Coordinates of C-alpha atoms in Angstrom, one line a residue:
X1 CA 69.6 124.0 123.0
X2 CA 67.0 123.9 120.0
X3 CA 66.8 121.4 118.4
X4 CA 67.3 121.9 114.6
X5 CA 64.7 121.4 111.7
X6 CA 64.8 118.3 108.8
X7 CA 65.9 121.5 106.9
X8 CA 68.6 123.1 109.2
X9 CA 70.1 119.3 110.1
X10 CA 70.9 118.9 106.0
X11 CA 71.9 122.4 105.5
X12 CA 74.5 121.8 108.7
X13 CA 75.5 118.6 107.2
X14 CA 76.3 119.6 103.6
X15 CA 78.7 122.8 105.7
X16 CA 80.7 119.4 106.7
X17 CA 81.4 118.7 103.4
X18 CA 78.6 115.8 103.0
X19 CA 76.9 115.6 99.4
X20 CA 73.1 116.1 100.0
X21 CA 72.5 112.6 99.5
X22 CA 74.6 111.0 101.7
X23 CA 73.0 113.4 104.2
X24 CA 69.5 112.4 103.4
X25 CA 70.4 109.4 103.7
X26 CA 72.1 109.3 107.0
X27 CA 69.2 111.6 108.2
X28 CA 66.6 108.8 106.9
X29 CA 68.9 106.2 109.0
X30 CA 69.5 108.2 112.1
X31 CA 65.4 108.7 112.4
X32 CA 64.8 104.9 111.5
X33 CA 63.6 105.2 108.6
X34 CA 64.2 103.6 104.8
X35 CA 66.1 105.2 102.4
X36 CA 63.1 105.1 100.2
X37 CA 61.6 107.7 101.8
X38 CA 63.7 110.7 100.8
X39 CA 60.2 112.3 99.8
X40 CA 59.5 112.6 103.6
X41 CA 62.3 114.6 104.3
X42 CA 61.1 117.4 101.3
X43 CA 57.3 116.7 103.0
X44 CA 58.5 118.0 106.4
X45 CA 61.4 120.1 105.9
X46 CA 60.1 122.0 109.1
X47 CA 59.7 119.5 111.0
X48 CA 62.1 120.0 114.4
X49 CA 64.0 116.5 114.5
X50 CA 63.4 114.5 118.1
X51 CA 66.7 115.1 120.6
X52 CA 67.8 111.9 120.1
X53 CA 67.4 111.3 116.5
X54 CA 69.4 115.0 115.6
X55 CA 72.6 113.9 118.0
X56 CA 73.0 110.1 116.6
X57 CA 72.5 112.4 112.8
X58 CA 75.1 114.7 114.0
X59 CA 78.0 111.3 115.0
X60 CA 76.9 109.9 111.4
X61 CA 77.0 113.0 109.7
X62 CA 81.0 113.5 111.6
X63 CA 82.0 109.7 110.4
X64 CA 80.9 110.2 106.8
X65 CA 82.6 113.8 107.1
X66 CA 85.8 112.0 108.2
X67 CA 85.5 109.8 105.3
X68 CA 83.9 106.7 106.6
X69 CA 82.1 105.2 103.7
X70 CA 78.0 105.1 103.9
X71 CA 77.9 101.3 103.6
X72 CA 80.1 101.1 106.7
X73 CA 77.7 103.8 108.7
X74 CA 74.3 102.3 107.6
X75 CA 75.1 98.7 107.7
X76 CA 74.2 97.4 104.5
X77 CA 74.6 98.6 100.6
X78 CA 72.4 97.8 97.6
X79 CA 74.0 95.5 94.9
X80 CA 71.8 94.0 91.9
X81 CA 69.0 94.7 93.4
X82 CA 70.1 92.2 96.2
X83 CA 70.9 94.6 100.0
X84 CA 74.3 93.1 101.3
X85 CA 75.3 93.6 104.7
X86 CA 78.5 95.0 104.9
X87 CA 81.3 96.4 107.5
X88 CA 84.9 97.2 107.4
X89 CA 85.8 93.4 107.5
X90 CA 84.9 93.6 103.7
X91 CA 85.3 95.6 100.7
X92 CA 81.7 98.0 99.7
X93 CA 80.5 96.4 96.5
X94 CA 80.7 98.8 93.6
X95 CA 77.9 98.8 91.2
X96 CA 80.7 98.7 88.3
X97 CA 80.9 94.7 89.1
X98 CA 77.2 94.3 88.5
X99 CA 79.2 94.1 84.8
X100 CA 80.6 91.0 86.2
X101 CA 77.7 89.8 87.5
X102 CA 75.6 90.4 84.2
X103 CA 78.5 89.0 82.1
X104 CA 78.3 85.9 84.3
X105 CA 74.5 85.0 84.0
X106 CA 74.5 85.8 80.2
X107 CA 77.4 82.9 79.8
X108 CA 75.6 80.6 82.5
X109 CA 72.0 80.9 80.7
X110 CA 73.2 80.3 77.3
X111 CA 72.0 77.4 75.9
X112 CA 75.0 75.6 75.4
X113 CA 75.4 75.5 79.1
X114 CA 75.7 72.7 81.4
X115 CA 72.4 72.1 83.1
X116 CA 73.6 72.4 86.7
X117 CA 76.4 75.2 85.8
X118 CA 79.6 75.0 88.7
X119 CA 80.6 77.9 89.3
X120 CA 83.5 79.9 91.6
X121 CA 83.7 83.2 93.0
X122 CA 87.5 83.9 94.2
X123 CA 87.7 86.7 96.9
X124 CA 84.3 86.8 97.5
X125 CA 84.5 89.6 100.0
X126 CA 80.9 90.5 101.0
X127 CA 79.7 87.6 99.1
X128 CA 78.5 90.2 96.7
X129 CA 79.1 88.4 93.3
X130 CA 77.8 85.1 94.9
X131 CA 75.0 85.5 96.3
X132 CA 74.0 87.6 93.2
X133 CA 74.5 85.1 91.0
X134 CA 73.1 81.9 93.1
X135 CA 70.2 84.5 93.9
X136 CA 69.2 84.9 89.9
X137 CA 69.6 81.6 89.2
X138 CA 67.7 80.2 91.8
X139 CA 65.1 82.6 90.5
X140 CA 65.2 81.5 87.0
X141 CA 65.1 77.9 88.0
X142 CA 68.5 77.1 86.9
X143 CA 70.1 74.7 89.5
X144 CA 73.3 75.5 90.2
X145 CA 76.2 74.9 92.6
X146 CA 78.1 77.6 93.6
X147 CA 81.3 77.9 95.2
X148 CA 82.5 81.3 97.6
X149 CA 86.3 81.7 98.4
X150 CA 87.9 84.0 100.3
X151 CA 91.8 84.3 102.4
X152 CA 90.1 86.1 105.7
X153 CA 87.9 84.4 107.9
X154 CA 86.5 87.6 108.7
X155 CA 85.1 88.1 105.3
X156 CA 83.6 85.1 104.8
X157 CA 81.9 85.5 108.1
X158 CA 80.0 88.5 106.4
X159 CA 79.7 86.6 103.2
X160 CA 77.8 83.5 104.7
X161 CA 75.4 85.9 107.1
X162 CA 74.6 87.7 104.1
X163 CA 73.7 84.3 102.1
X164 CA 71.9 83.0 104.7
X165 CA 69.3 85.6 105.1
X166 CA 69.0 85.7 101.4
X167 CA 68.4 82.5 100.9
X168 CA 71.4 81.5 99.1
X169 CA 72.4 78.5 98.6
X170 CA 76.3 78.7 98.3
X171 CA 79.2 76.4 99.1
X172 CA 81.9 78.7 101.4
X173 CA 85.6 78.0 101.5
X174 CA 88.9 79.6 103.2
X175 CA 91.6 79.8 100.4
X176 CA 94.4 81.9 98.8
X177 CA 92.8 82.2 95.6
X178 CA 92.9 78.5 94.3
X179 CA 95.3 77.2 96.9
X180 CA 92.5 74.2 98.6
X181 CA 90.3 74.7 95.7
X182 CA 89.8 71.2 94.1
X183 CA 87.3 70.2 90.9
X184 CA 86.6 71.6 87.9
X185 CA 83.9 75.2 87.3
X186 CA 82.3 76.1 83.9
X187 CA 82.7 79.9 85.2
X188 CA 85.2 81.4 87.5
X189 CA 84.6 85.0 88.5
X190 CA 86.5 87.4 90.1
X191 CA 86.7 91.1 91.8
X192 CA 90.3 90.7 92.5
X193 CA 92.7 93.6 94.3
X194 CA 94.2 95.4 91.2
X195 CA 95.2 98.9 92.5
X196 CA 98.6 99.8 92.2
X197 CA 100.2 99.7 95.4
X198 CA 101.7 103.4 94.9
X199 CA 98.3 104.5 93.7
X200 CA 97.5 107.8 95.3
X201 CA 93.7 106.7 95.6
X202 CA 94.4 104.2 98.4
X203 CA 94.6 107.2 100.8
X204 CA 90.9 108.0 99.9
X205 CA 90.1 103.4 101.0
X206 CA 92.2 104.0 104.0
X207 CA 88.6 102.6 105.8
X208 CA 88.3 99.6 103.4
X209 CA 90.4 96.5 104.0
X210 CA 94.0 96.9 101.8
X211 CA 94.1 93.4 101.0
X212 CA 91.3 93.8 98.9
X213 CA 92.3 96.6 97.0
X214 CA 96.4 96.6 95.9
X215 CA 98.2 94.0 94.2
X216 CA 101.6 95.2 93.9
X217 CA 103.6 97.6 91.7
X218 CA 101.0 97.1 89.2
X219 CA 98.2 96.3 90.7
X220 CA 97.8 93.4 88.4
X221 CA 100.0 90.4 91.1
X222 CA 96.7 88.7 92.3
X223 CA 95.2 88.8 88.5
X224 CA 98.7 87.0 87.2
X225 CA 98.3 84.5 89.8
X226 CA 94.4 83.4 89.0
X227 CA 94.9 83.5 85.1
X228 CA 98.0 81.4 85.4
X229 CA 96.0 78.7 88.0
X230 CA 92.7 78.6 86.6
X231 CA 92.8 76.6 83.4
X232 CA 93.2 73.5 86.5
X233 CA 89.7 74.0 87.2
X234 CA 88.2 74.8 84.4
X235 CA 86.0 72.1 82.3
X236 CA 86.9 72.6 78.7
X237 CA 84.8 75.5 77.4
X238 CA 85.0 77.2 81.0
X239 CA 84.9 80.6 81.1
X240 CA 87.5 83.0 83.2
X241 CA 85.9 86.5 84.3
X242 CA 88.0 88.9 85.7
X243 CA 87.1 92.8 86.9
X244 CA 89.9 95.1 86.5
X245 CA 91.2 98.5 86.6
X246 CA 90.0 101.3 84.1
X247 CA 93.3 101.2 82.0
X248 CA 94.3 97.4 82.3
X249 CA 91.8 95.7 80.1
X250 CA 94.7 95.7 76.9
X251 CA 97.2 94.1 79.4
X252 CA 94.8 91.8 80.9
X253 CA 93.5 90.4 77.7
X254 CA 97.5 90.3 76.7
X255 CA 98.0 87.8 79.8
X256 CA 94.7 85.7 79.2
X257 CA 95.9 85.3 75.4
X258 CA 99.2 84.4 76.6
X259 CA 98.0 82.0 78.7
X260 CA 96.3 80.1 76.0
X261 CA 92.5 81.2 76.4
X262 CA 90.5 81.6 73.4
X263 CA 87.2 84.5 73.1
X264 CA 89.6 86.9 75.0
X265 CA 87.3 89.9 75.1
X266 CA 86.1 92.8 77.4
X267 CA 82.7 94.2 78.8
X268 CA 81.9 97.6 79.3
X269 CA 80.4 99.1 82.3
X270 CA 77.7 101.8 82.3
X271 CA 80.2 104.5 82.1
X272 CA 81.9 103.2 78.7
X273 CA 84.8 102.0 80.8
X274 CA 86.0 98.5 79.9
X275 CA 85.8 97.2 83.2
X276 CA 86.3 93.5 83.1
X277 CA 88.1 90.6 80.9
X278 CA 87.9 86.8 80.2
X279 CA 88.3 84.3 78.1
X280 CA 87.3 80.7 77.3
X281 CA 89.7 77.6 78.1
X282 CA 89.5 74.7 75.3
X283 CA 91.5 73.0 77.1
X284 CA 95.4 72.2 77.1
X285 CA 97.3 74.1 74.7

C-alpha cells in the first residue's frame, strides 16, 4: 500500500472527526518530533510519511477519534509554562486553574506575607497546582514549604515523578482532604471535583478519573467539606482558594461567608468566567 503524504495523513485525520490541531499534533508525536514544530508539517506537506511513523499516526489518530484526550495519547500537557506528565491515573490540568495558580502567587508575594509562606494543595492530582507554585517561587527566591495531598496513591505517584524531574521541592501526603493533615498554612488551594453528578458532560470525561470530577447532586459535596475544615489549618490571615464551576461562584462565596471568612471575593479566568473563590480567615469567629 502507499504510504500517505504529511498532507493526505491530516486530511484522513480531520475525516475522523480530529480538529486539525490535535492532528498536527499527534502527527508531530507519532514522527518524534516536538510540538513546536507545526511549521515542519506546512514545510513538507508532500513529504510521504515513513511506514512506521503513518500506522503508529493512524492508532493515535483512532484513540483521540474515540475520545481519548491528547494529554493521555502524548504523555504530557503544558501547564504555566511548566510540561506535567500525565495519564489516566490523574485528571488533565486545565489552563482555567492557572487562575488559581496566579491568584495564589499574587497572595504569597505580597508584602505582608510570611517570609517562608506554608502552603497546601488538596487533591493535587497531577501535581499541577504544586509544582507550579513551588516551581515560581523557587524561581523568585521566595522559600517556601509546600505541602501536596491527594486520596489515591496512584495520583500522587504521577504527582511526585512530575516534581522530581522539575525540581520541586514539595512535601507529598495521602489524605481525604484534611483527614492526616496536621499544622497550620497561610494558603490552601484547591481544584476540587465540583461537577454535578447528573451532569450530562461527565459522558464526554468518561477517560478521566470520576473521583476527580463529581461531587454529588451538586457538585459542590467535596467544596462544603474543605471550607467547613480549613479554618483548623489556617494561621490567622490565611487564605482559602477554591476553583469552581462556571455558575457556583454566588453559592461558593455564600458558604465561605457563612463560614466566617472575611475578603470573600472571586477571580476571573481569561474567558470572563468567574472561575474560582476564597476568602481570608481572621481567625475564630
Amino acid at each position: 500500500m502507499n504510504q500517505p503524504t504529511v498532507r493526505q495523513a491530516l486530511q484522513t485525520a480531520q475525516t475522523l472527526g480530529l480538529e486539525r490541531l490535535d492532528a498536527q499534533l499527534l502527527l508531530l508525536h507519532a514522527l518524534g518530533k516536538p510540538d513546536s514544530d507545526r511549521a515542519w508539517l506546512l514545510a513538507h506537506d508532500d513529504d510521504v510519511l515513513p511506514e512506521a511513523g503513518a500506522d503508529l499516526f493512524r492508532q493515535l489518530g483512532l484513540r483521540r477519534a474515540a475520545g481519548e484526550p491528547l494529554a493521555y495519547i502524548v504523555g504530557y500537557k503544558e501547564f504555566f509554562g511548566l510540561r506535567l506528565k500525565v495519564d489516566a491515573r490523574v485528571l488533565v490540568p486545565r489552563p482555567d486553574t492557572e487562575t488559581l495558580v496566579a491568584w495564589s502567587l499574587d497572595i504569597l508575594q505580597a508584602p505582608a506575607m510570611s517570609a517562608k509562606p506554608r502552603v497546601l494543595d488538596l487533591g493535587t492530582g497531577s501535581g499541577a497546582i504544586a509544582i507550579a507554585v513551588a516551581h515560581s517561587l523557587q524561581t523568585s527566591g521566595r522559600p517556601a514549604t509546600v505541602v501536596a495531598v491527594d486520596a489515591s496513591a496512584d495520583a500522587l505517584a504521577v504527582a511526585q515523578e512530575n516534581a522530581h524531574s522539575l525540581h520541586a521541592d514539595i512535601q507529598f501526603l495521602q489524605s481525604h482532604w484534611l483527614e492526616k493533615v496536621s499544622g497550620h498554612f497561610h494558603l490552601i488551594a484547591s481544584n476540587p471535583p465540583y461537577i454535578a453528578s447528573a451532569d450530562p458532560h461527565l459522558a464526554a470525561l468518561v477517560h478521566e478519573p470520576l473521583q476527580a470530577l463529581a461531587a454529588g447532586s451538586d457538585g459542590l459535596n467535596d467544596i462544603r467539606q474543605i471550607i467547613k475544615q480549613a479554618p483548623e489549618h489556617l494561621h490567622p490571615g490565611g487564605w482559602l482558594l477554591l476553583e469552581h464551576g462556571y455558575d457556583q461562584s454566588d453559592r461558593v462565596r455564600e458558604l465561605l461567608a457563612g463560614r466566617g471568612f472575611q475578603q470573600v471575593q472571586s477571580r476571573l479566568d481569561l474567558a470572563g468566567i468567574a472561575r474560582c473563590s476564597g476568602g481570608q480567615w481572621l481567625g475564630a469567629c
